[in-house]
Short mmCIF file of C-alpha atoms (C1' of nucleotides) in Angstrom, two decimals:
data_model
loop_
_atom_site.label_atom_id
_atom_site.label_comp_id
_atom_site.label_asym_id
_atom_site.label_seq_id
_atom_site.Cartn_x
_atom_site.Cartn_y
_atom_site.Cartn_z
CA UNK A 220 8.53 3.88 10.37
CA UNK A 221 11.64 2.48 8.98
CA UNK A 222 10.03 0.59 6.18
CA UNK A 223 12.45 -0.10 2.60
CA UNK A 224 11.56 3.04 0.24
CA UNK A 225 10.03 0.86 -2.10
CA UNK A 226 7.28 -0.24 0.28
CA UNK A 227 6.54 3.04 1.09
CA UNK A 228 6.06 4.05 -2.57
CA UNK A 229 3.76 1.56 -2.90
CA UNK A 230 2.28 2.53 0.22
CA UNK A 231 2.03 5.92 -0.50
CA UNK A 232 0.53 5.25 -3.75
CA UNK A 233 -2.00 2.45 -2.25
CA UNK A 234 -4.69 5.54 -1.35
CA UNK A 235 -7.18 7.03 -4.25
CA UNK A 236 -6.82 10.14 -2.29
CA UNK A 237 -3.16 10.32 -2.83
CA UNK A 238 -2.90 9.13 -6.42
CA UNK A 239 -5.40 11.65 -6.95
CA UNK A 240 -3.08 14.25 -5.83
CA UNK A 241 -0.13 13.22 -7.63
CA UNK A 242 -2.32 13.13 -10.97
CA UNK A 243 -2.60 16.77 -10.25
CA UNK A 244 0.57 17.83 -9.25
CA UNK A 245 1.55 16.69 -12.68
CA UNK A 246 -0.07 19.70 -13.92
CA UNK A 247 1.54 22.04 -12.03
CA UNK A 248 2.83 22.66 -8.31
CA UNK A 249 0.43 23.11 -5.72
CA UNK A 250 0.22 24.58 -2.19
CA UNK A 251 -1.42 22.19 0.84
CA UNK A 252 -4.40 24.73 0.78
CA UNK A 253 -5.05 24.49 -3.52
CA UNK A 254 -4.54 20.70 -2.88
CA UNK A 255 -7.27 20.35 -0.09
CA UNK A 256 -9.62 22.11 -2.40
CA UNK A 257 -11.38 19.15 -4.26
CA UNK A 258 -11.66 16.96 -0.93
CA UNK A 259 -14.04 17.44 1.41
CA UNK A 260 -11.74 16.25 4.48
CA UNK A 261 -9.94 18.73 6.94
CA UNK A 262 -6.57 20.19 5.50
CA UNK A 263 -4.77 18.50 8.30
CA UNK A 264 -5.80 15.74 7.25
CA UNK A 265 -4.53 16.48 3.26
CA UNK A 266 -1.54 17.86 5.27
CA UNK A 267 -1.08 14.36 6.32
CA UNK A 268 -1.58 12.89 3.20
CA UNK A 269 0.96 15.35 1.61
CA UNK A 270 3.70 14.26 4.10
CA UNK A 271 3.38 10.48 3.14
CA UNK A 272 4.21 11.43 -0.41
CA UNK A 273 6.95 13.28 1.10
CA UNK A 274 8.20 10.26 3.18
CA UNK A 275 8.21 8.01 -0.49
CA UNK A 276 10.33 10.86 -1.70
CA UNK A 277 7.22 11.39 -4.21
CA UNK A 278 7.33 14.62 -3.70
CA UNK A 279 9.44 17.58 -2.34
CA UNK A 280 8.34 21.09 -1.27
CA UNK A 281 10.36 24.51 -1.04
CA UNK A 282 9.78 26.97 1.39
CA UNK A 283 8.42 30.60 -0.26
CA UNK A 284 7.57 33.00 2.52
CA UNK A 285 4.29 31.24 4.43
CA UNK A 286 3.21 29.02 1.42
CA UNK A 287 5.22 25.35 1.27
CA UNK A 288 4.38 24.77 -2.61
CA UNK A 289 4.14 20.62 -3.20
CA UNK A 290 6.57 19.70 -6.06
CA UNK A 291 6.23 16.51 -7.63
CA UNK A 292 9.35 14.23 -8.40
CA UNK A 293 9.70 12.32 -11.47
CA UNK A 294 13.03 10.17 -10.05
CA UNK A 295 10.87 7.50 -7.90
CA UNK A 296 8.24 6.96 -10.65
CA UNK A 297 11.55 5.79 -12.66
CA UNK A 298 12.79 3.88 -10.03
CA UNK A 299 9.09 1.92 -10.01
CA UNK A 300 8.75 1.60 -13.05
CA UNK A 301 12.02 0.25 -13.28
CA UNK A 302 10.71 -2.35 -10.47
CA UNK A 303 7.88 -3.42 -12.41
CA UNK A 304 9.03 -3.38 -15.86
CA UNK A 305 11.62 -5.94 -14.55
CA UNK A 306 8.85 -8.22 -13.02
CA UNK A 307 6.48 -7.47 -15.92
CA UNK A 308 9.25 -8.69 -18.53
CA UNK A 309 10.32 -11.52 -16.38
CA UNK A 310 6.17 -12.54 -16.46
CA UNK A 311 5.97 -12.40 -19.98
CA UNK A 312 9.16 -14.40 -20.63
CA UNK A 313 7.99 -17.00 -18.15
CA UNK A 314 4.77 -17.55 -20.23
CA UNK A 315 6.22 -17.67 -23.17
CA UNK A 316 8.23 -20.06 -21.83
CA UNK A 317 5.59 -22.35 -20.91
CA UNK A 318 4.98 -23.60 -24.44
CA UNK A 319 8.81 -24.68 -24.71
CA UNK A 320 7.62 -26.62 -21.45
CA UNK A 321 4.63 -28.12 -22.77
CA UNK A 322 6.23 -28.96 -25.84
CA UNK A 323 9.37 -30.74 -24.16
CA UNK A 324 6.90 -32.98 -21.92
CA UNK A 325 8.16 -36.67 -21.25
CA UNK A 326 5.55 -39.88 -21.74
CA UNK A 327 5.66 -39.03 -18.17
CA UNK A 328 1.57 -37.89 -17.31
CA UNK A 329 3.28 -36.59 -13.53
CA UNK A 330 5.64 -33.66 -13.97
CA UNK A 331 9.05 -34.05 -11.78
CA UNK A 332 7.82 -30.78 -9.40
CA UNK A 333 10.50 -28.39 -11.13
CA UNK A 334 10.40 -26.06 -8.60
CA UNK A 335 14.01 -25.88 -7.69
CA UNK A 336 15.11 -22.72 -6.53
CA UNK A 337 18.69 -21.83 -8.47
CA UNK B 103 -12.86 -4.14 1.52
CA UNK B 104 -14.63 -2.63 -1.37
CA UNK B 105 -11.39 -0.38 -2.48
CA UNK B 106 -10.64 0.56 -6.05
CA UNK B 107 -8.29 -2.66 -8.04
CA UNK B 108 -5.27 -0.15 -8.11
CA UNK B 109 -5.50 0.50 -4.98
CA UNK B 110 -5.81 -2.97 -3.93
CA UNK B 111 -2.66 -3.82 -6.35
CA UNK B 112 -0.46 -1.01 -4.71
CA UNK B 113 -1.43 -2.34 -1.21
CA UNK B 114 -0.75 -5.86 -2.48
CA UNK B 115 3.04 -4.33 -3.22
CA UNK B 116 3.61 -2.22 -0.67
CA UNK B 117 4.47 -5.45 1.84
CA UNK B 118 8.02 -6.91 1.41
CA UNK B 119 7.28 -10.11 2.11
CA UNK B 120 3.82 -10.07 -0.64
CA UNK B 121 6.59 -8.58 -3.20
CA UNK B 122 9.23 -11.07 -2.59
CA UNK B 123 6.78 -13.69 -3.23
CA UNK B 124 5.65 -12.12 -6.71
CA UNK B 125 9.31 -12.25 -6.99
CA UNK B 126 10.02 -15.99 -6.78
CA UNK B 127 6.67 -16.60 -8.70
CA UNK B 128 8.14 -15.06 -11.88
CA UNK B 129 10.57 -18.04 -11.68
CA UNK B 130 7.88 -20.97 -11.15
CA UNK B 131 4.46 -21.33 -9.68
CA UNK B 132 4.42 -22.62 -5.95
CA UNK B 133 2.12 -23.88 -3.51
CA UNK B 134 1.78 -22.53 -0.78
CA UNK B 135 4.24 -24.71 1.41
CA UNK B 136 6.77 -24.09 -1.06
CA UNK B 137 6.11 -20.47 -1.16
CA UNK B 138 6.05 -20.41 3.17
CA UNK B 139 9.43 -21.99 3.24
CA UNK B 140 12.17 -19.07 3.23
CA UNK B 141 10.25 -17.03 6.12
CA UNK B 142 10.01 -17.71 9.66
CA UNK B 143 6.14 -16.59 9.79
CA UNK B 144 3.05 -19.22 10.33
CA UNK B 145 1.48 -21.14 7.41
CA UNK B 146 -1.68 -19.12 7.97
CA UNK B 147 0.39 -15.84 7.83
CA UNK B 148 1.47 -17.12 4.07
CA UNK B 149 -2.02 -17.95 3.40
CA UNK B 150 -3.21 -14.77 4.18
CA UNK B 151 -0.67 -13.04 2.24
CA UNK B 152 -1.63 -15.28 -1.24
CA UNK B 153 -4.83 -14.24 -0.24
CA UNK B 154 -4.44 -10.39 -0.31
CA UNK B 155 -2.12 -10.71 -3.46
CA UNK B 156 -4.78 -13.02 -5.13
CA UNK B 157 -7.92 -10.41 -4.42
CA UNK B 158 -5.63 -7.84 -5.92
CA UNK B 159 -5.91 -10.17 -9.39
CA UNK B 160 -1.85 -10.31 -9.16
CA UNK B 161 -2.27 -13.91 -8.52
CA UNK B 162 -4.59 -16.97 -9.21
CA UNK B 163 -4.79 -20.70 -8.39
CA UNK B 164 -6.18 -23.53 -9.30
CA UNK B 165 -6.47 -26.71 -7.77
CA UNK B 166 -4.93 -29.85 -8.65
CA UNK B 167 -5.63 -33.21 -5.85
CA UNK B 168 -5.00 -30.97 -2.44
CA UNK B 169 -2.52 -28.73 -3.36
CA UNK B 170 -3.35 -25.26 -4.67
CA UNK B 171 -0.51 -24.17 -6.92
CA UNK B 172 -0.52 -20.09 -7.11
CA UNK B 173 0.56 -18.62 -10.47
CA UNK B 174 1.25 -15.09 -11.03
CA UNK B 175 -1.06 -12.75 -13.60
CA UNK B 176 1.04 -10.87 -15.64
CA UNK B 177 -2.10 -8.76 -16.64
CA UNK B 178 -2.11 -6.74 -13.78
CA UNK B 179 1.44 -5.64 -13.98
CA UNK B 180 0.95 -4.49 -17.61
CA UNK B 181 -2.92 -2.63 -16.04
CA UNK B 182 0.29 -0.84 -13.16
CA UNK B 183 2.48 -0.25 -15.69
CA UNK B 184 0.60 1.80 -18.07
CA UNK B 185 -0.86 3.67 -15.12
CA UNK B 186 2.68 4.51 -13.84
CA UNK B 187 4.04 5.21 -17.72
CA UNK B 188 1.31 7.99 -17.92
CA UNK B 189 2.35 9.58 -15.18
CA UNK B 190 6.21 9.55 -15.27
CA UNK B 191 5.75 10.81 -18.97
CA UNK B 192 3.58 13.68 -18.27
CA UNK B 193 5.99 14.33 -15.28
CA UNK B 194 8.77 14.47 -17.68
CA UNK B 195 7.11 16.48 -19.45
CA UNK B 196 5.78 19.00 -16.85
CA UNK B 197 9.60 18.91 -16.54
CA UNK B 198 10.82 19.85 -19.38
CA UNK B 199 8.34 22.57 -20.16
CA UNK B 200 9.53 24.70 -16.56
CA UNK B 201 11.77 26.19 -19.21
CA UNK B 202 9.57 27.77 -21.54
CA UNK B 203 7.56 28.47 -18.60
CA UNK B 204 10.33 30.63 -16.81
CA UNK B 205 11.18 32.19 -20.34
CA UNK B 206 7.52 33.51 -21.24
CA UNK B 207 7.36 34.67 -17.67
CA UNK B 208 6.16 38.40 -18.47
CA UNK B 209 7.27 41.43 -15.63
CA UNK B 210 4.55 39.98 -12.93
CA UNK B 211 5.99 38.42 -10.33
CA UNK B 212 3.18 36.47 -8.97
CA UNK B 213 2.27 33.64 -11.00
CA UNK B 214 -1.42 33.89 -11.99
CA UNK B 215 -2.77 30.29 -10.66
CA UNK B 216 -2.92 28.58 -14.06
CA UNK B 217 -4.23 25.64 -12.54
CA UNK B 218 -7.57 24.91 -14.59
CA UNK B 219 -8.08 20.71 -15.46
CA UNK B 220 -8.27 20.21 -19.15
"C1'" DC C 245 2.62 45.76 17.66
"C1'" DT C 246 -1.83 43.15 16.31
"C1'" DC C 247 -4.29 40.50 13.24
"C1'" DC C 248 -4.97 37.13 9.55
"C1'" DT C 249 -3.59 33.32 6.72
"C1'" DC C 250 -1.24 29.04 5.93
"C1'" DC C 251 0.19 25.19 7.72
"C1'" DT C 252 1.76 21.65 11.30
"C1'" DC C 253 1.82 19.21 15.81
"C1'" DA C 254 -0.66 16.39 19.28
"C1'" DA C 255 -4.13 13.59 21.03
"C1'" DC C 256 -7.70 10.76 20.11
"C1'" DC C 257 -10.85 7.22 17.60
"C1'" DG C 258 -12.67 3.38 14.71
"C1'" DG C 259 -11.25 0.27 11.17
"C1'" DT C 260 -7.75 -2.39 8.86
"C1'" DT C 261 -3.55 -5.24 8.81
"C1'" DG C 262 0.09 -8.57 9.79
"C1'" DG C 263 0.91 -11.68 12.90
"C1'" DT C 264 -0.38 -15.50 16.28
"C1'" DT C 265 -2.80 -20.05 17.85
"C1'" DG C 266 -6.31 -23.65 17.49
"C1'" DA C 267 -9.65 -26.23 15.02
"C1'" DG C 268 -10.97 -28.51 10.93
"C1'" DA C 269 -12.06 -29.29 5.87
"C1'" DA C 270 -10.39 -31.76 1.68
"C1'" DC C 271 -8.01 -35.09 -0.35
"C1'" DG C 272 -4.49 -39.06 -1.36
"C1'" DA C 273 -2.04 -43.06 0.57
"C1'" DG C 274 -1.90 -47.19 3.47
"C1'" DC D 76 -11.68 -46.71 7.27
"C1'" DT D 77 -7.65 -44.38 9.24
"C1'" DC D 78 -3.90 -41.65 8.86
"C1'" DG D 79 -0.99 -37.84 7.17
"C1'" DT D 80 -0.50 -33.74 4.39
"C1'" DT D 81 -1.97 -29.44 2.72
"C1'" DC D 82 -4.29 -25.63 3.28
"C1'" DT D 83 -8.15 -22.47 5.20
"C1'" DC D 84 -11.36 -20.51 8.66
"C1'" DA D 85 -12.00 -18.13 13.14
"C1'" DA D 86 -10.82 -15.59 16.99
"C1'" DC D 87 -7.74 -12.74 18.99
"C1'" DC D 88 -3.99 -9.00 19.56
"C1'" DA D 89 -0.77 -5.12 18.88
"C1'" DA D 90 0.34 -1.76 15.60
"C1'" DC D 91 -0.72 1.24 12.01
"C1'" DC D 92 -3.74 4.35 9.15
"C1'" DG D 93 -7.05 7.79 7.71
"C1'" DG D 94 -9.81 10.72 9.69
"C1'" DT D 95 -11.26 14.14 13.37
"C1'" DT D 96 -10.71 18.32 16.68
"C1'" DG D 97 -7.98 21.70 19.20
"C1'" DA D 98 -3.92 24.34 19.89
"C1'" DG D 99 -0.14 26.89 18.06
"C1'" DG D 100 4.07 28.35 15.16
"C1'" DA D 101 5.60 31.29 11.23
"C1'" DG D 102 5.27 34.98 8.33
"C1'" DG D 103 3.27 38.93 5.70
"C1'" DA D 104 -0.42 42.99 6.02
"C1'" DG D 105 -2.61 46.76 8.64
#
DNA sequence: CTCCTCCTCAACCGGTTGGTTGAGAACGAG
DNA sequence: CTCGTTCTCAACCAACCGGTTGAGGAGGAG
């Protein structure tokens, strides 16, 4: 269970179920039982469900007497978005790029395999 | 295998291996030899793993003589991005209205369940 | 104290996943 | 045509995942 946090962000995130939850908790807090409530699966399994999120650091919970209330955390969905944007950008540039590429070609009909890793 | 695409996108990410590829495709496309060559896993294993990335739309191919160059989508990531953005922001948000929340907080002590879905 | 509520732990089950090996399709080069 | 290269399909396996049921811990409420 030692997977990189990133993978289990993604992970965690991978299930409808899940997202589902987090959309909600970004209304407000929620105890395991108020986040069972829409599902029609058994709260151990949402209990489950609730400690993946916890595992991607998603989401954090305090103790109040018998009730655990689910908080969500905002930090990871930086650090993700972080993640992407930087993939996302590096797309875009790349495909811009391309028409430099095209532009630039040789007489040569058989390009030179340019895949050289820097 | 019928899931939902973001779920099939997350799932897509949430393997190390799958995300380092995305990785080096944002640099050039590769075939799939090219793409096999840093890990120490089969062919078939690298195969499968274009596979899953290309049924999440992160990834298509075409084919030129026998080789089957894969080329990332930059679509997708933009489809992830905005889904993430929405929630981080309203996060944020959620965030920075605890204050007023815990200002207007009248002599009751218990909290009365505001959670109704606009 | 006893009871009730909220929640978690443990064991189990069927389906999916990441990996393997082996066979073979598709295509270019000789 | 024959050969070599590139890649995929198929079957199999161990591990994991989402779900179940059953048992039980931890606090308030009576």
């Amino acid at each position: 269970m030692a997977a990189d946090p990133l993978s289990r962000v993604f992970a965690a995130l991978a299930d409808p179920t899940r997202r589902d939850m987090v959309a909600r908790l970004t209304v407000a807090d929620a105890t395991v039982n108020e986040l069972a409530a829409p599902y029609d699966i058994s709260l151990q399994a949402v209990s489950k469900h609730v400690r993946v999120l916890e595992d991607a650091g998603l989401v954090s919970r305090s103790r109040s007497a018998q009730r655990r209330p689910v908080h969500l955390e905002a930090e990871v969905f930086d650090l993700m978005t972080k993640w992407l944007e930087r993939y996302r950008r590096a797309a875009e540039e790349r495909y811009r790029r391309l028409d430099d590429v095209l532009a630039a070609l040789p007489d040569d009909d058989a390009p030179p395999e340019e895949g050289a890793r820097p």
